[in-house]
Amino acid sequence: MRPFGALISYQEACEIIDRHIRPITRIEEVPVDSAANRVLAEDLVAAMNVPPFNRAAMDGYAVKAKDTFGAGQFKPVSLKVIGEIHAGDSPDKKIKSGQCIQISTGAVMPEGADSVMMVEDTEREGTEVKISSPSPQVRISGKSAGTSEKVRLS
């Protein structure tokens, strides 16, 4: 083993790697359930946005983020709960300032909402919910892969 002072340069390391690697030329098609530990022969391109819509990343309350600014444990913000949305539902209400909608993980974000407050950071009292910590939890449409973009597999 070489001591640290005798390491090779980055350029020399790249040249050694380039001399010893060979491209994979053999291609075979296998069922998806047999594809573990294999390499794709070509880029995988998204046919649509992934995710296809803005969706809740956690259970909680869909809100307008600006309504929660300044919220804290000793100074919670109260919002009126105007409904609920479960995964698979289509939102039928629009959120206005001072309002929120209870939302499940994976559900479509309702119009007017730009953030989800985690249920752990809230306290429900009838038709009001107190938010004690802004914690935006939204998966933005196309954030993982946009239409016609290469899909990163990591």
PDB file of C-alpha atoms in Angstrom:
ATOM      1  CA  MET A   1       0.000   0.000   0.000  1.00  0.00           C
ATOM      2  CA  ARG A   2       1.309   3.422  -0.949  1.00  0.00           C
ATOM      3  CA  PRO A   3       1.575   6.102   1.728  1.00  0.00           C
ATOM      4  CA  PHE A   4      -0.652   9.134   1.197  1.00  0.00           C
ATOM      5  CA  GLY A   5       2.244  11.224  -0.135  1.00  0.00           C
ATOM      6  CA  ALA A   6       2.745   8.794  -3.027  1.00  0.00           C
ATOM      7  CA  LEU A   7      -0.801   8.678  -4.402  1.00  0.00           C
ATOM      8  CA  ILE A   8      -1.239   8.812  -8.163  1.00  0.00           C
ATOM      9  CA  SER A   9      -2.849  11.810  -9.794  1.00  0.00           C
ATOM     10  CA  TYR A  10      -6.516  11.931 -10.746  1.00  0.00           C
ATOM     11  CA  GLN A  11      -5.535  11.975 -14.437  1.00  0.00           C
ATOM     12  CA  GLU A  12      -3.326   8.888 -14.029  1.00  0.00           C
ATOM     13  CA  ALA A  13      -6.123   7.052 -12.193  1.00  0.00           C
ATOM     14  CA  CYS A  14      -8.574   7.865 -15.034  1.00  0.00           C
ATOM     15  CA  GLU A  15      -6.088   6.582 -17.630  1.00  0.00           C
ATOM     16  CA  ILE A  16      -5.664   3.279 -15.738  1.00  0.00           C
ATOM     17  CA  ILE A  17      -9.425   2.835 -15.534  1.00  0.00           C
ATOM     18  CA  ASP A  18      -9.890   3.678 -19.231  1.00  0.00           C
ATOM     19  CA  ARG A  19      -7.262   1.067 -20.215  1.00  0.00           C
ATOM     20  CA  HIS A  20      -9.015  -1.688 -18.274  1.00  0.00           C
ATOM     21  CA  ILE A  21     -12.738  -1.172 -18.782  1.00  0.00           C
ATOM     22  CA  ARG A  22     -14.661  -2.554 -21.711  1.00  0.00           C
ATOM     23  CA  PRO A  23     -18.184  -1.611 -22.729  1.00  0.00           C
ATOM     24  CA  ILE A  24     -20.896  -4.211 -22.277  1.00  0.00           C
ATOM     25  CA  THR A  25     -21.945  -5.340 -25.730  1.00  0.00           C
ATOM     26  CA  ARG A  26     -24.144  -8.321 -24.916  1.00  0.00           C
ATOM     27  CA  ILE A  27     -27.827  -7.448 -24.492  1.00  0.00           C
ATOM     28  CA  GLU A  28     -30.600  -9.748 -23.367  1.00  0.00           C
ATOM     29  CA  GLU A  29     -34.221  -9.181 -22.470  1.00  0.00           C
ATOM     30  CA  VAL A  30     -35.399 -10.521 -19.128  1.00  0.00           C
ATOM     31  CA  PRO A  31     -38.669 -10.208 -17.187  1.00  0.00           C
ATOM     32  CA  VAL A  32     -38.728  -7.339 -14.681  1.00  0.00           C
ATOM     33  CA  ASP A  33     -38.803  -9.765 -11.732  1.00  0.00           C
ATOM     34  CA  SER A  34     -35.486 -11.250 -12.964  1.00  0.00           C
ATOM     35  CA  ALA A  35     -33.770  -7.890 -13.577  1.00  0.00           C
ATOM     36  CA  ALA A  36     -32.254  -7.360 -10.117  1.00  0.00           C
ATOM     37  CA  ASN A  37     -28.487  -6.666 -10.151  1.00  0.00           C
ATOM     38  CA  ARG A  38     -28.477  -6.007 -13.904  1.00  0.00           C
ATOM     39  CA  VAL A  39     -27.629  -2.916 -15.937  1.00  0.00           C
ATOM     40  CA  LEU A  40     -29.999  -1.241 -18.400  1.00  0.00           C
ATOM     41  CA  ALA A  41     -28.824  -1.479 -22.013  1.00  0.00           C
ATOM     42  CA  GLU A  42     -30.277   1.940 -22.838  1.00  0.00           C
ATOM     43  CA  ASP A  43     -31.621   5.003 -21.077  1.00  0.00           C
ATOM     44  CA  LEU A  44     -35.062   4.757 -19.543  1.00  0.00           C
ATOM     45  CA  VAL A  45     -37.136   7.801 -20.510  1.00  0.00           C
ATOM     46  CA  ALA A  46     -40.233   8.900 -18.584  1.00  0.00           C
ATOM     47  CA  ALA A  47     -43.430   8.808 -20.655  1.00  0.00           C
ATOM     48  CA  MET A  48     -45.069  11.218 -18.182  1.00  0.00           C
ATOM     49  CA  ASN A  49     -44.244  13.318 -15.131  1.00  0.00           C
ATOM     50  CA  VAL A  50     -43.304  11.284 -12.065  1.00  0.00           C
ATOM     51  CA  PRO A  51     -45.179  11.875  -9.863  1.00  0.00           C
ATOM     52  CA  PRO A  52     -47.956  12.850 -12.285  1.00  0.00           C
ATOM     53  CA  PHE A  53     -49.438  15.456  -9.893  1.00  0.00           C
ATOM     54  CA  ASN A  54     -48.467  17.397  -6.770  1.00  0.00           C
ATOM     55  CA  ARG A  55     -49.190  15.044  -3.898  1.00  0.00           C
ATOM     56  CA  ALA A  56     -48.942  14.868  -0.138  1.00  0.00           C
ATOM     57  CA  ALA A  57     -45.728  13.274   1.093  1.00  0.00           C
ATOM     58  CA  MET A  58     -47.173  12.654   4.572  1.00  0.00           C
ATOM     59  CA  ASP A  59     -50.492  12.458   6.380  1.00  0.00           C
ATOM     60  CA  GLY A  60     -51.453  15.895   7.594  1.00  0.00           C
ATOM     61  CA  TYR A  61     -53.191  19.074   6.487  1.00  0.00           C
ATOM     62  CA  ALA A  62     -52.950  20.723   3.060  1.00  0.00           C
ATOM     63  CA  VAL A  63     -52.471  24.460   3.592  1.00  0.00           C
ATOM     64  CA  LYS A  64     -51.285  27.702   2.078  1.00  0.00           C
ATOM     65  CA  ALA A  65     -47.716  27.843   3.432  1.00  0.00           C
ATOM     66  CA  LYS A  66     -47.928  31.580   4.097  1.00  0.00           C
ATOM     67  CA  ASP A  67     -50.735  30.885   6.598  1.00  0.00           C
ATOM     68  CA  THR A  68     -48.283  28.929   8.789  1.00  0.00           C
ATOM     69  CA  PHE A  69     -45.388  31.406   8.842  1.00  0.00           C
ATOM     70  CA  GLY A  70     -44.480  32.204  12.432  1.00  0.00           C
ATOM     71  CA  ALA A  71     -46.173  29.128  13.883  1.00  0.00           C
ATOM     72  CA  GLY A  72     -44.445  27.661  16.922  1.00  0.00           C
ATOM     73  CA  GLN A  73     -44.993  25.410  19.895  1.00  0.00           C
ATOM     74  CA  PHE A  74     -46.025  28.334  22.104  1.00  0.00           C
ATOM     75  CA  LYS A  75     -47.728  30.291  19.306  1.00  0.00           C
ATOM     76  CA  PRO A  76     -49.640  27.804  17.109  1.00  0.00           C
ATOM     77  CA  VAL A  77     -51.577  28.962  14.063  1.00  0.00           C
ATOM     78  CA  SER A  78     -55.257  27.910  13.864  1.00  0.00           C
ATOM     79  CA  LEU A  79     -56.852  27.040  10.521  1.00  0.00           C
ATOM     80  CA  LYS A  80     -60.393  25.953   9.678  1.00  0.00           C
ATOM     81  CA  VAL A  81     -60.656  22.350   8.390  1.00  0.00           C
ATOM     82  CA  ILE A  82     -62.972  22.339   5.351  1.00  0.00           C
ATOM     83  CA  GLY A  83     -62.739  18.678   4.325  1.00  0.00           C
ATOM     84  CA  GLU A  84     -60.515  15.673   3.781  1.00  0.00           C
ATOM     85  CA  ILE A  85     -58.824  13.984   0.833  1.00  0.00           C
ATOM     86  CA  HIS A  86     -57.674  10.359   0.724  1.00  0.00           C
ATOM     87  CA  ALA A  87     -55.265   8.775  -1.755  1.00  0.00           C
ATOM     88  CA  GLY A  88     -57.252   8.096  -4.920  1.00  0.00           C
ATOM     89  CA  ASP A  89     -59.755  10.913  -4.293  1.00  0.00           C
ATOM     90  CA  SER A  90     -60.102  13.923  -6.593  1.00  0.00           C
ATOM     91  CA  PRO A  91     -60.082  17.168  -4.610  1.00  0.00           C
ATOM     92  CA  ASP A  92     -63.389  19.019  -4.932  1.00  0.00           C
ATOM     93  CA  LYS A  93     -62.608  22.042  -2.760  1.00  0.00           C
ATOM     94  CA  LYS A  94     -60.233  24.964  -3.146  1.00  0.00           C
ATOM     95  CA  ILE A  95     -58.266  26.160  -0.128  1.00  0.00           C
ATOM     96  CA  LYS A  96     -58.514  29.840   0.763  1.00  0.00           C
ATOM     97  CA  SER A  97     -56.408  31.727   3.286  1.00  0.00           C
ATOM     98  CA  GLY A  98     -57.140  30.545   6.827  1.00  0.00           C
ATOM     99  CA  GLN A  99     -58.380  27.135   5.661  1.00  0.00           C
ATOM    100  CA  CYS A 100     -56.906  23.643   5.367  1.00  0.00           C
ATOM    101  CA  ILE A 101     -57.938  20.161   4.271  1.00  0.00           C
ATOM    102  CA  GLN A 102     -56.984  16.950   6.062  1.00  0.00           C
ATOM    103  CA  ILE A 103     -54.952  14.906   3.550  1.00  0.00           C
ATOM    104  CA  SER A 104     -53.535  11.377   3.339  1.00  0.00           C
ATOM    105  CA  THR A 105     -50.110  10.378   2.075  1.00  0.00           C
ATOM    106  CA  GLY A 106     -50.111  10.190  -1.729  1.00  0.00           C
ATOM    107  CA  ALA A 107     -53.333  12.176  -2.179  1.00  0.00           C
ATOM    108  CA  VAL A 108     -53.623  14.866  -4.865  1.00  0.00           C
ATOM    109  CA  MET A 109     -53.021  18.358  -3.493  1.00  0.00           C
ATOM    110  CA  PRO A 110     -56.141  20.526  -3.609  1.00  0.00           C
ATOM    111  CA  GLU A 111     -56.177  23.775  -5.562  1.00  0.00           C
ATOM    112  CA  GLY A 112     -54.821  26.668  -3.510  1.00  0.00           C
ATOM    113  CA  ALA A 113     -52.624  24.483  -1.280  1.00  0.00           C
ATOM    114  CA  ASP A 114     -48.854  24.536  -1.641  1.00  0.00           C
ATOM    115  CA  SER A 115     -47.764  22.711   1.495  1.00  0.00           C
ATOM    116  CA  VAL A 116     -48.714  19.868   3.835  1.00  0.00           C
ATOM    117  CA  MET A 117     -48.228  20.143   7.575  1.00  0.00           C
ATOM    118  CA  MET A 118     -47.437  16.773   9.162  1.00  0.00           C
ATOM    119  CA  VAL A 119     -50.177  15.482  11.430  1.00  0.00           C
ATOM    120  CA  GLU A 120     -47.525  15.108  14.180  1.00  0.00           C
ATOM    121  CA  ASP A 121     -47.093  18.915  14.195  1.00  0.00           C
ATOM    122  CA  THR A 122     -50.819  19.618  14.590  1.00  0.00           C
ATOM    123  CA  GLU A 123     -53.614  19.354  17.121  1.00  0.00           C
ATOM    124  CA  ARG A 124     -57.200  18.997  15.913  1.00  0.00           C
ATOM    125  CA  GLU A 125     -60.037  20.541  17.905  1.00  0.00           C
ATOM    126  CA  GLY A 126     -63.353  20.030  16.113  1.00  0.00           C
ATOM    127  CA  THR A 127     -63.291  22.007  12.852  1.00  0.00           C
ATOM    128  CA  GLU A 128     -60.043  23.794  13.751  1.00  0.00           C
ATOM    129  CA  VAL A 129     -56.496  22.548  13.592  1.00  0.00           C
ATOM    130  CA  LYS A 130     -53.588  24.133  15.436  1.00  0.00           C
ATOM    131  CA  ILE A 131     -50.259  24.017  13.621  1.00  0.00           C
ATOM    132  CA  SER A 132     -47.228  24.291  15.873  1.00  0.00           C
ATOM    133  CA  SER A 133     -44.415  23.830  13.358  1.00  0.00           C
ATOM    134  CA  PRO A 134     -44.262  24.558   9.633  1.00  0.00           C
ATOM    135  CA  SER A 135     -43.070  21.329   7.988  1.00  0.00           C
ATOM    136  CA  PRO A 136     -43.834  21.362   4.258  1.00  0.00           C
ATOM    137  CA  GLN A 137     -44.285  17.827   2.885  1.00  0.00           C
ATOM    138  CA  VAL A 138     -45.208  17.875  -0.824  1.00  0.00           C
ATOM    139  CA  ARG A 139     -43.967  15.805  -3.771  1.00  0.00           C
ATOM    140  CA  ILE A 140     -43.992  18.141  -6.778  1.00  0.00           C
ATOM    141  CA  SER A 141     -45.266  16.899 -10.151  1.00  0.00           C
ATOM    142  CA  GLY A 142     -42.345  15.901 -12.379  1.00  0.00           C
ATOM    143  CA  LYS A 143     -39.768  16.317  -9.583  1.00  0.00           C
ATOM    144  CA  SER A 144     -38.581  12.686  -9.805  1.00  0.00           C
ATOM    145  CA  ALA A 145     -38.718  12.680 -13.627  1.00  0.00           C
ATOM    146  CA  GLY A 146     -40.360  14.983 -16.133  1.00  0.00           C
ATOM    147  CA  THR A 147     -41.951  13.854 -19.366  1.00  0.00           C
ATOM    148  CA  SER A 148     -39.223  12.782 -21.841  1.00  0.00           C
ATOM    149  CA  GLU A 149     -36.459  13.069 -19.208  1.00  0.00           C
ATOM    150  CA  LYS A 150     -34.024  10.260 -18.454  1.00  0.00           C
ATOM    151  CA  VAL A 151     -35.064   8.418 -15.323  1.00  0.00           C
ATOM    152  CA  ARG A 152     -32.384   8.275 -12.616  1.00  0.00           C
ATOM    153  CA  LEU A 153     -32.254   4.845 -11.040  1.00  0.00           C
ATOM    154  CA  SER A 154     -30.635   5.189  -7.668  1.00  0.00           C
TER     155      SER A 154
END
